[in-house]
Short mmCIF file of N, CA and C in Angstrom, two decimals:
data_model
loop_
_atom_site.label_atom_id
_atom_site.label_comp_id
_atom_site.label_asym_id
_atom_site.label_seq_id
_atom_site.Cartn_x
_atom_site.Cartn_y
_atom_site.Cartn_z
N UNK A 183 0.84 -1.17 0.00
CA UNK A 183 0.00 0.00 0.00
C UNK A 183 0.88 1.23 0.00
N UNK A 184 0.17 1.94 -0.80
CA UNK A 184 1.13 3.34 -0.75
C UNK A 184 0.35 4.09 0.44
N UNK A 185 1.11 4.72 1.49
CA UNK A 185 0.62 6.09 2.43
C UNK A 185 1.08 7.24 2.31
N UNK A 186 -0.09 8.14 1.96
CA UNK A 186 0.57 9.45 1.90
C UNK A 186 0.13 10.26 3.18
N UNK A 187 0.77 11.57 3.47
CA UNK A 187 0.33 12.45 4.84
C UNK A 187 0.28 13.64 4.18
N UNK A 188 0.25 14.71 4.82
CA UNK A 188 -0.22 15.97 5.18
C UNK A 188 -0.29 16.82 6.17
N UNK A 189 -0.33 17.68 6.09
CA UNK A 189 -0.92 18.60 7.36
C UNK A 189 -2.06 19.41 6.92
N UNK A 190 -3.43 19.47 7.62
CA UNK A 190 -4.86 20.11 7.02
C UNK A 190 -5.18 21.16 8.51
N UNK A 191 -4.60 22.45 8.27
CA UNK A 191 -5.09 23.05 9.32
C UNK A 191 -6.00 24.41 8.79
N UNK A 192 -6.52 25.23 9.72
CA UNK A 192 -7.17 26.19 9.63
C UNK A 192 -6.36 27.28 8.39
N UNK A 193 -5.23 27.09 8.67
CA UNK A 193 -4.47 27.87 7.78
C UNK A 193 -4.50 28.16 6.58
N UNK A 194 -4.61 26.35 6.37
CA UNK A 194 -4.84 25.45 4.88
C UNK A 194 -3.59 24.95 5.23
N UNK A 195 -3.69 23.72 3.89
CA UNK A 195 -3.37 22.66 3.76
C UNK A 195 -1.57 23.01 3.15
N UNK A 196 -0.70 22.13 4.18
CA UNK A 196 0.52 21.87 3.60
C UNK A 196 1.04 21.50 2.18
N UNK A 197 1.61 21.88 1.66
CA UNK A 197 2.00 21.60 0.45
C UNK A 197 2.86 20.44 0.27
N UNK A 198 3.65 20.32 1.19
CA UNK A 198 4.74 19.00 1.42
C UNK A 198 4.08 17.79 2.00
N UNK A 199 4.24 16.67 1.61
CA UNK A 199 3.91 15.81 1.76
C UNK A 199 4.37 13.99 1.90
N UNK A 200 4.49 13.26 2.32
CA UNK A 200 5.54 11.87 2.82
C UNK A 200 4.65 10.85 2.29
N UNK A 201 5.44 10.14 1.36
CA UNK A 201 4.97 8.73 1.11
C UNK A 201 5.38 7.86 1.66
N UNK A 202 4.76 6.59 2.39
CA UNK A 202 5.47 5.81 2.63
C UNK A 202 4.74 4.28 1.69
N UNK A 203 5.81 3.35 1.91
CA UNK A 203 5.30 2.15 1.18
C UNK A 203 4.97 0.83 2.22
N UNK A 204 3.73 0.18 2.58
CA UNK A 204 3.75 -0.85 3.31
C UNK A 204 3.34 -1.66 2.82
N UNK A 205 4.24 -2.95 3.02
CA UNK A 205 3.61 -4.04 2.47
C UNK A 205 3.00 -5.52 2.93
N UNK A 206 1.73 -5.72 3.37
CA UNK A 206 1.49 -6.70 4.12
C UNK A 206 1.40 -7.85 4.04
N UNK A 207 1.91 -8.86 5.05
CA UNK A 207 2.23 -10.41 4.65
C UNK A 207 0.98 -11.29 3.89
N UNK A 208 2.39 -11.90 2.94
CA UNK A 208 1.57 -12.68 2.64
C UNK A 208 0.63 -14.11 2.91
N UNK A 209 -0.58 -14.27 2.13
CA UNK A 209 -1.17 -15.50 2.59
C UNK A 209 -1.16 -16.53 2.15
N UNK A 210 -2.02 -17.72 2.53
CA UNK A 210 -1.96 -18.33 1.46
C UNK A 210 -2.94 -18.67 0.28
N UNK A 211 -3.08 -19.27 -0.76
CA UNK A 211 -4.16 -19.13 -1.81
C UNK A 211 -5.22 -19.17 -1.57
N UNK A 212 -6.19 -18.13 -1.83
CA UNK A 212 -7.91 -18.97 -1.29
C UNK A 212 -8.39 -19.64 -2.78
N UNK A 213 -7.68 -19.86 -3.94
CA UNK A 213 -8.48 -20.23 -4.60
C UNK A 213 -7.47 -21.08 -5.38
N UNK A 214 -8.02 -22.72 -5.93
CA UNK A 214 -7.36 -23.37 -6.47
C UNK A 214 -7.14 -23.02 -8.21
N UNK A 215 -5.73 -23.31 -8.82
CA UNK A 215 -5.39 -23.14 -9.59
C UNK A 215 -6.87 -23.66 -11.11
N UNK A 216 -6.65 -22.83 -11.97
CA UNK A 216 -7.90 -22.86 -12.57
C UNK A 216 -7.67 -23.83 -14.01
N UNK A 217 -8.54 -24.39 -14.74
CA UNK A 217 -8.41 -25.29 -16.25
C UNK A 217 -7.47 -25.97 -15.77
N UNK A 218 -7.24 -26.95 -14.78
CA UNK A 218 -6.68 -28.39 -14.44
C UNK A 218 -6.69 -29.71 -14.83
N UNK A 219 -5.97 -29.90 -15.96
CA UNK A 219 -6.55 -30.99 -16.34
C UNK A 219 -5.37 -31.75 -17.48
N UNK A 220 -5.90 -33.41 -18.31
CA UNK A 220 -5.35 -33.77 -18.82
C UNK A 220 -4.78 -33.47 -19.85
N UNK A 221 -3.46 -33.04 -20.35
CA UNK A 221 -2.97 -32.67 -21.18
C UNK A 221 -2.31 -33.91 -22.36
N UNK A 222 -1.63 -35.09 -22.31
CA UNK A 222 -1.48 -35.88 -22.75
C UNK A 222 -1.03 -37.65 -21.67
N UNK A 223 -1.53 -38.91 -22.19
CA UNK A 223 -1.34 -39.65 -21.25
C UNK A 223 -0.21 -40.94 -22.27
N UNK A 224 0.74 -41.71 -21.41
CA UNK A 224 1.46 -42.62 -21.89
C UNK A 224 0.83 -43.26 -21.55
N UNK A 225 1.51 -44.88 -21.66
CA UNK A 225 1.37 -45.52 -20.74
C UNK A 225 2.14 -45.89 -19.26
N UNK A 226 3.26 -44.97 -19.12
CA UNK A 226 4.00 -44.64 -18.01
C UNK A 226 4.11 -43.36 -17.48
N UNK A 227 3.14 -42.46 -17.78
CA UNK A 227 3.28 -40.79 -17.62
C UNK A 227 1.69 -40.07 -18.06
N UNK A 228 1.30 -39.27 -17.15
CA UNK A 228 0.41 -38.25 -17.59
C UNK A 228 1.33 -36.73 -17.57
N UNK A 229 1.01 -35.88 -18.62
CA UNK A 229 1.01 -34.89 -18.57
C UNK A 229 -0.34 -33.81 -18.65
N UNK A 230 0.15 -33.22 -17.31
CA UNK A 230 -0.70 -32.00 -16.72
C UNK A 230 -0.73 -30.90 -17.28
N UNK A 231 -1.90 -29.86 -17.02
CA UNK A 231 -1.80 -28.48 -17.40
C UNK A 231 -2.84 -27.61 -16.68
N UNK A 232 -2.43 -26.50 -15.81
CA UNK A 232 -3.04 -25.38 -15.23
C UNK A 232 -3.27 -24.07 -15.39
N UNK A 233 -3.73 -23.11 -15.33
CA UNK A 233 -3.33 -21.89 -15.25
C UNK A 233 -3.38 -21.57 -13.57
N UNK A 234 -2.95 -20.30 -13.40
CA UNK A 234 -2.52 -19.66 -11.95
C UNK A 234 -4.01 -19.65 -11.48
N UNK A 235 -4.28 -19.43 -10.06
CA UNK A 235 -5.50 -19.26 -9.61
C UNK A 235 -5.78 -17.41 -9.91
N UNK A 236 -6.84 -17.16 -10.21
CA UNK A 236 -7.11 -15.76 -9.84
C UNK A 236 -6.23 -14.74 -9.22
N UNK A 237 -5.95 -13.47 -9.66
CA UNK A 237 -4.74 -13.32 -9.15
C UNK A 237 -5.46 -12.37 -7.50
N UNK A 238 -7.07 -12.45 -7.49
CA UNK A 238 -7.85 -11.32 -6.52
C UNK A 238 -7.62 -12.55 -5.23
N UNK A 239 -7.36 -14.26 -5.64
CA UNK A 239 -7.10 -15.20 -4.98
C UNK A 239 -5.78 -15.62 -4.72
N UNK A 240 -4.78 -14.79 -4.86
CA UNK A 240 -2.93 -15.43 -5.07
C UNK A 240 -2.71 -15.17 -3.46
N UNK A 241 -2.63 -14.11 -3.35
CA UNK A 241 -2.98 -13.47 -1.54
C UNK A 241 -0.81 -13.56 -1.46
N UNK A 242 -0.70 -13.34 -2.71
CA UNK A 242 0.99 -13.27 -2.42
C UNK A 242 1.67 -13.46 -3.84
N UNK A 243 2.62 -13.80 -4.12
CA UNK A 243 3.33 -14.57 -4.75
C UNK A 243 3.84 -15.87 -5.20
N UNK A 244 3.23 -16.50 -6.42
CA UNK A 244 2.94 -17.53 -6.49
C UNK A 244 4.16 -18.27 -6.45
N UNK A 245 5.29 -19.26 -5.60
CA UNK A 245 6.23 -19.66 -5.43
C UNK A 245 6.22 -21.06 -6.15
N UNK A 246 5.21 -22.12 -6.73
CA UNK A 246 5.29 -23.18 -6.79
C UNK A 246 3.83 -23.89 -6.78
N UNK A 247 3.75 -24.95 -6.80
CA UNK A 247 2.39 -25.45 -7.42
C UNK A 247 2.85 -26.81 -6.74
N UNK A 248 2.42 -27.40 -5.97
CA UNK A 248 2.42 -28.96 -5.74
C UNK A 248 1.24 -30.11 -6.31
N UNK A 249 1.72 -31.04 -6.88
CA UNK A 249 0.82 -32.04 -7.54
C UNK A 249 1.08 -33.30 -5.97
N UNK A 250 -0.05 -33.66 -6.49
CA UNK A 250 -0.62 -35.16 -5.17
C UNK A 250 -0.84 -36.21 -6.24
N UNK A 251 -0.46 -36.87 -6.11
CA UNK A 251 -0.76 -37.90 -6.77
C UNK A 251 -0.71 -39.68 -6.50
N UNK A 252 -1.81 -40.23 -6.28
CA UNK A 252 -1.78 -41.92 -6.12
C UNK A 252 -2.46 -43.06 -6.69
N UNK A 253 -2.12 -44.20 -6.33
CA UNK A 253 -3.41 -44.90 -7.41
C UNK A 253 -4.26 -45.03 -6.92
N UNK A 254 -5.36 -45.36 -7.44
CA UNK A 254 -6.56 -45.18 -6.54
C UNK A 254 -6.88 -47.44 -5.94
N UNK A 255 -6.39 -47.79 -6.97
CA UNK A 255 -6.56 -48.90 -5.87
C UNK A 255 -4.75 -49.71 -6.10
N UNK A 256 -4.06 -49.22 -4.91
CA UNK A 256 -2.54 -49.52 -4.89
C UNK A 256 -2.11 -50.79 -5.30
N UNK A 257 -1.40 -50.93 -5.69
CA UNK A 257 -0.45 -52.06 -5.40
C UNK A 257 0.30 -52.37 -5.29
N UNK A 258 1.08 -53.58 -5.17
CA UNK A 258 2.58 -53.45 -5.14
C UNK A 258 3.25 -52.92 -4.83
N UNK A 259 3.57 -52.49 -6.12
CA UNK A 259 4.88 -51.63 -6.83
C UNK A 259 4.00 -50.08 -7.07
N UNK A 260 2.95 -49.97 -5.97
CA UNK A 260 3.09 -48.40 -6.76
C UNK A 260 3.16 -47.52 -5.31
N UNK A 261 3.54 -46.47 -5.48
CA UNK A 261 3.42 -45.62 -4.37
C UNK A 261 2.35 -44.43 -3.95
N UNK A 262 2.02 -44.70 -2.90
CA UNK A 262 0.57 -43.80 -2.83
C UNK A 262 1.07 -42.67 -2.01
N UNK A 263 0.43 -41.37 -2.20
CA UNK A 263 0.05 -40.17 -1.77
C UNK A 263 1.68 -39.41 -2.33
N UNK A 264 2.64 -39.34 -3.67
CA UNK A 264 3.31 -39.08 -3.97
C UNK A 264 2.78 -37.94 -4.15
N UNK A 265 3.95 -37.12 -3.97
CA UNK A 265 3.72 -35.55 -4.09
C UNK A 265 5.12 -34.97 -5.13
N UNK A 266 4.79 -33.98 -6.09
CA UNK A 266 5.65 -33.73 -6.82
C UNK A 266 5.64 -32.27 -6.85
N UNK A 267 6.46 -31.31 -7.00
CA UNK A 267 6.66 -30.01 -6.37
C UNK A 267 6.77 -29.42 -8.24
N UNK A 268 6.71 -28.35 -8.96
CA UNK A 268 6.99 -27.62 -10.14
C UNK A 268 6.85 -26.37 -9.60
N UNK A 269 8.00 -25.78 -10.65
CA UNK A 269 8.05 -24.22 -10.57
C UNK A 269 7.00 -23.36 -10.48
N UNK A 270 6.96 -21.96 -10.02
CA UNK A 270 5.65 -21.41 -10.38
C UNK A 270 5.48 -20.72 -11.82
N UNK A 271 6.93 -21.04 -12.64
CA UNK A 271 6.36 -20.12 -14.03
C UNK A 271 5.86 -21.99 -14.79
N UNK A 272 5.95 -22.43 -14.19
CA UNK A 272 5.65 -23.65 -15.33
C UNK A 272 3.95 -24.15 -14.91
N UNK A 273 3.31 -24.25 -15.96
CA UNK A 273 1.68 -24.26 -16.63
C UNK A 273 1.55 -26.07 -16.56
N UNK A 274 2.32 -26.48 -16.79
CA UNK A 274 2.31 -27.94 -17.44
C UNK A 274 3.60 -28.45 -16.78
N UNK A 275 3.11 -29.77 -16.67
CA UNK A 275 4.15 -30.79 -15.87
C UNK A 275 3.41 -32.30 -16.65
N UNK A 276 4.88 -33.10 -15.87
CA UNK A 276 4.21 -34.68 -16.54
C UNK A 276 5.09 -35.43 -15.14
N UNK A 277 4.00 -36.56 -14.72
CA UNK A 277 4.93 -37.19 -14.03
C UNK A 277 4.83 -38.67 -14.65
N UNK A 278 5.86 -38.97 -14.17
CA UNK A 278 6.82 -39.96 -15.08
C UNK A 278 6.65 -41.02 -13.68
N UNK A 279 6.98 -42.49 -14.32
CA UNK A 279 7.08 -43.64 -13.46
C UNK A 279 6.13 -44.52 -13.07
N UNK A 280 4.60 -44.11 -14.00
CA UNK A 280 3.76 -44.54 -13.58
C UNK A 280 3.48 -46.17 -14.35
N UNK A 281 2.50 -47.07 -13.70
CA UNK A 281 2.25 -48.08 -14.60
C UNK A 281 0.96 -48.09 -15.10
N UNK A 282 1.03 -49.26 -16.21
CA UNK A 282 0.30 -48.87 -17.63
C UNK A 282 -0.72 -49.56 -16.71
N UNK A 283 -2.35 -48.94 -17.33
CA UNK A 283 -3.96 -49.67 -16.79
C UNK A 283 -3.94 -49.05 -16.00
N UNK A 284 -3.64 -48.06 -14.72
CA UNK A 284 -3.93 -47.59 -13.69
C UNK A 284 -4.71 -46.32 -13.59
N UNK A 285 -5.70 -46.21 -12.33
CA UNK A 285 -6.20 -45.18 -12.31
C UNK A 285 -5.52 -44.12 -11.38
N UNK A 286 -5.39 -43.07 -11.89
CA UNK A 286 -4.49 -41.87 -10.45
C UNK A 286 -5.37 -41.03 -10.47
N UNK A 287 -5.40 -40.69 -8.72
CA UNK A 287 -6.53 -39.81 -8.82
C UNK A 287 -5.01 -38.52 -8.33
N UNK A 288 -5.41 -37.33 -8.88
CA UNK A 288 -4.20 -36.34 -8.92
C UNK A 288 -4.94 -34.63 -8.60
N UNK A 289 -4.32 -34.40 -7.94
CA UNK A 289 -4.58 -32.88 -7.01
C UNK A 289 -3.79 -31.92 -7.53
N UNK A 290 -4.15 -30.79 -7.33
CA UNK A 290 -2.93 -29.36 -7.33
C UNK A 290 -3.07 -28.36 -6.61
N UNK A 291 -2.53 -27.77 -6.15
CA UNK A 291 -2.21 -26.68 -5.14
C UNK A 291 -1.53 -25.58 -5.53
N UNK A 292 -1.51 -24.29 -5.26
CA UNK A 292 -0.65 -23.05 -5.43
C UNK A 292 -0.30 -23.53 -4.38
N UNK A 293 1.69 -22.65 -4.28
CA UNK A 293 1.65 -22.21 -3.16
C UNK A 293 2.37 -20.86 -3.12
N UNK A 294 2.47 -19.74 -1.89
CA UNK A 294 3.33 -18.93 -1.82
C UNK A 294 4.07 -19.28 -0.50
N UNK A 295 4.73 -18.08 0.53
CA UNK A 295 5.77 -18.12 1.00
C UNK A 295 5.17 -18.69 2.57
N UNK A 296 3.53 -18.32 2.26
CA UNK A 296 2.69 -18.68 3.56
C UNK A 296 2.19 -20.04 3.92
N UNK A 297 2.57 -20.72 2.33
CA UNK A 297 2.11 -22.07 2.55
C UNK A 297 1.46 -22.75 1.45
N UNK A 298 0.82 -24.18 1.08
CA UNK A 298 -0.13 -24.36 0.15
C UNK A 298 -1.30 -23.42 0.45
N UNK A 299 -2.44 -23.30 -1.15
CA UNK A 299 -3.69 -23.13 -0.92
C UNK A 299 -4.36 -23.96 -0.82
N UNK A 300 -5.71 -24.63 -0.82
CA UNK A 300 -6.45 -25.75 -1.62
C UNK A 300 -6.29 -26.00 -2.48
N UNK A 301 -6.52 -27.55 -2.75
CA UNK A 301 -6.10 -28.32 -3.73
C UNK A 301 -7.62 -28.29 -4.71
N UNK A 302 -7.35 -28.62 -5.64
CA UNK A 302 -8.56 -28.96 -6.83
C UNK A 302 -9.44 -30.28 -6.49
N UNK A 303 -10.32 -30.23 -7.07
CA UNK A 303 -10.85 -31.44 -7.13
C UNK A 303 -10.15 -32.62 -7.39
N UNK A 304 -10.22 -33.69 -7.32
CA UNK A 304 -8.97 -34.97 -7.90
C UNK A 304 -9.38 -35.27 -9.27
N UNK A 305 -8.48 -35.38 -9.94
CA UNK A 305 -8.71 -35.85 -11.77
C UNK A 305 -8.48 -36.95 -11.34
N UNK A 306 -9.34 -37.93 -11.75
CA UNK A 306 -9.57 -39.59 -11.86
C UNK A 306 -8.81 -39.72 -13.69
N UNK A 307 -7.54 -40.56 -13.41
CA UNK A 307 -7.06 -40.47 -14.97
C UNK A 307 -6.16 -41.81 -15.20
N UNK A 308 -6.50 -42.82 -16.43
CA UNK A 308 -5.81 -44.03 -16.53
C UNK A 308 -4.75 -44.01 -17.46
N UNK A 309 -3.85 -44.83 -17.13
CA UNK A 309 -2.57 -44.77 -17.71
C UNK A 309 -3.43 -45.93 -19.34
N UNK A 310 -3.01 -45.63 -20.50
CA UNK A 310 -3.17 -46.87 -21.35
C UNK A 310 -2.78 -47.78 -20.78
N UNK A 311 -2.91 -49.07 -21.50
CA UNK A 311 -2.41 -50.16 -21.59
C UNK A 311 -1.33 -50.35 -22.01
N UNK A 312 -0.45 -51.42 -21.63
CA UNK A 312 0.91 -51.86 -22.24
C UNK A 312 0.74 -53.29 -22.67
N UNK A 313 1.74 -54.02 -23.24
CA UNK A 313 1.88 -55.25 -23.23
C UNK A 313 2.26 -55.68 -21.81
N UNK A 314 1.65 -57.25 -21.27
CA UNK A 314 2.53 -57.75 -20.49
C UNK A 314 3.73 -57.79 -20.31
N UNK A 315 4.19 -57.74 -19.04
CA UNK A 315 5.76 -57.12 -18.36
C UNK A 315 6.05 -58.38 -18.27
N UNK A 316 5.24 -59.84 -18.38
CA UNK A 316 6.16 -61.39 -18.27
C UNK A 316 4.99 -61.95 -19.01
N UNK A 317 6.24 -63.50 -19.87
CA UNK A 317 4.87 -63.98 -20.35
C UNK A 317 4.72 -65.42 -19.02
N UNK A 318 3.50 -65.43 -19.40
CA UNK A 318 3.44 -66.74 -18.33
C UNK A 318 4.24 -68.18 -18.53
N UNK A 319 4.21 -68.45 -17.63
CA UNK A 319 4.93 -69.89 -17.17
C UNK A 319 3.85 -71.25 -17.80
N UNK A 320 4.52 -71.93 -18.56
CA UNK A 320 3.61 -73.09 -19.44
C UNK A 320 3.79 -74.19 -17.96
N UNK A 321 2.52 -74.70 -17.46
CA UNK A 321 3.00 -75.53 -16.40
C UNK A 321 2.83 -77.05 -16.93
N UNK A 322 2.22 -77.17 -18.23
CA UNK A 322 1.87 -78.60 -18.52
C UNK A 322 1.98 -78.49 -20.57
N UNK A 323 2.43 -79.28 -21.26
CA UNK A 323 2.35 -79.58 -22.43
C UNK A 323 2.38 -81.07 -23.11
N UNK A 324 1.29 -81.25 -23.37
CA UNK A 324 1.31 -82.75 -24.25
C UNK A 324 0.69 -83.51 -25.01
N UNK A 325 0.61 -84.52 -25.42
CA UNK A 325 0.23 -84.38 -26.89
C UNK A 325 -1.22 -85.28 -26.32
N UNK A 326 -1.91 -85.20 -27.36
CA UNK A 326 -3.71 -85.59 -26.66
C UNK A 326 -3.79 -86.50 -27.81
N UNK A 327 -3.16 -86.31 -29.45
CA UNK A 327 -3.15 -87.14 -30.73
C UNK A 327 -2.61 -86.32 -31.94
N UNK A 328 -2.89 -86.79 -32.94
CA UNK A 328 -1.84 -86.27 -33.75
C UNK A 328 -2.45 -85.57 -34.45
N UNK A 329 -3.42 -84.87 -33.73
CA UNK A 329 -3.85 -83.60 -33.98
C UNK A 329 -4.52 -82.41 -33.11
N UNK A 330 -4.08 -82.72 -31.40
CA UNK A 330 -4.19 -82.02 -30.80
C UNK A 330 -3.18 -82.08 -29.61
N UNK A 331 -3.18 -81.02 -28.66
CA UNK A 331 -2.01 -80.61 -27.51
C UNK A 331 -3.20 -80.21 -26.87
N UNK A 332 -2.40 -80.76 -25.72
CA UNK A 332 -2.91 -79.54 -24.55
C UNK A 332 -1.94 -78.97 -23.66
N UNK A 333 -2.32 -77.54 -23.69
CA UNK A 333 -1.27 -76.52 -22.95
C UNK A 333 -1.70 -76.41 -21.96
N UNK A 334 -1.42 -75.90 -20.51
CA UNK A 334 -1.93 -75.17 -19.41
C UNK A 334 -0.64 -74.33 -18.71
N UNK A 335 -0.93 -72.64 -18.44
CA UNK A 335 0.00 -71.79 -18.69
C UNK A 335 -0.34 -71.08 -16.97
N UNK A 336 0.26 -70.70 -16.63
CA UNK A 336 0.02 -70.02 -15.25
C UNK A 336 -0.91 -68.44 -15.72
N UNK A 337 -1.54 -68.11 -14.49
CA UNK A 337 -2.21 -66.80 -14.80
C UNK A 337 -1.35 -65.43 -14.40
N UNK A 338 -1.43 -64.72 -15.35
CA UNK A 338 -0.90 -63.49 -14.75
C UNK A 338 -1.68 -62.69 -13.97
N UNK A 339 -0.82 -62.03 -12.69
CA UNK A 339 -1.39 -60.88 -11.87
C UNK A 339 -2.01 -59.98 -12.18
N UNK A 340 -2.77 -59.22 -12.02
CA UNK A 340 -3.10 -57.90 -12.55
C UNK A 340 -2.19 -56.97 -12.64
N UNK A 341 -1.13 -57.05 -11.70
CA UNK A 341 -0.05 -55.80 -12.30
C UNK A 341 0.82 -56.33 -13.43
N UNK A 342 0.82 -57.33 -13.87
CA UNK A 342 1.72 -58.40 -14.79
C UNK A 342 1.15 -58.01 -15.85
N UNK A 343 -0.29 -57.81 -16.22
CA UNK A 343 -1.11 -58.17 -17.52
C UNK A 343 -1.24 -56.05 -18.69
N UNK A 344 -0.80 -55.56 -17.44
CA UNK A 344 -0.82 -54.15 -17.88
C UNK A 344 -1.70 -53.75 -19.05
N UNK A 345 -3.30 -54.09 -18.66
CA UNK A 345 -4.22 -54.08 -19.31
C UNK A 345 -5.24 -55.48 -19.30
N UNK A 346 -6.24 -54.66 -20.60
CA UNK A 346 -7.51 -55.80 -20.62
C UNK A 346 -6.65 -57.70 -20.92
#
């Protein structure tokens, strides 16, 4: 805020006058970052895209943007409630490492020097499909006549089959 002074007397009014400059702390966002959403998907990576929240909602200086991100039904090998931090001039991000068939449900946040704001709603978003990561194990092969076999093959996991 700019302050200016004076002196206002019977006399009249001073001609000289003092500015001063104050500037009050900042907060943190009241409003989540705005057009959140899917920008392109792998099958090991989504890429994101935001704009800044309102700037009548920044309540500071926008320092950074945090993404949340997990699967929505875990497993294994995946890690839940990962959090990934991006600059505040960057609009778009991609996070990387994910596996193929999965659903992530994924958040975003401003933040400034006061802290996160609220996060967005969660984007519910699936990775494609991949080929299977192993092929199965043949547990039986043999001959039935001389014109048929029979195979029997082990089943793959659901994180194995990386898709329908």
């Amino acid at each position: 805020y700019m302050v200016s002074s004076y002196v206002i007397s019977t006399q009249g009014n001073s001609s000289d006058f003092t500015n001063t400059t104050v500037h009050t702390q900042e907060g943190k966002p009241s409003a989540v970052p705005a057009s959140f959403s899917l920008l392109n998907a792998t099958n090991t990576s989504l890429t994101l895209g935001w704009q800044a929240p309102p700037l009548k909602d920044q309540n500071g200086l926008i320092t950074s943007y945090v993404l949340r991100y997990s699967a929505v039904i875990p497993l294994d090998n995946v890690t839940n409630g990962t959090v990934h931090t991006t600059p505040s001039n960057d609009t778009a991000d991609t996070l990387y490492g994910l596996n193929p068939f999965f659903t992530y449900s994924v958040v975003i946040a401003a933040v400034t020097s006061a802290g996160h704001g609220p996060f967005t709603t969660p984007l519910l978003l699936i990775t494609p499909p991949s080929e299977p990561s192993i092929a199965p194990t043949i547990l039986e092969a043999r001959n039935l006549s001389k014109t048929a076999i029979f195979v029997a093959w082990s089943k793959l996991a659901p994180a194995q089959l990386n898709g329908n």
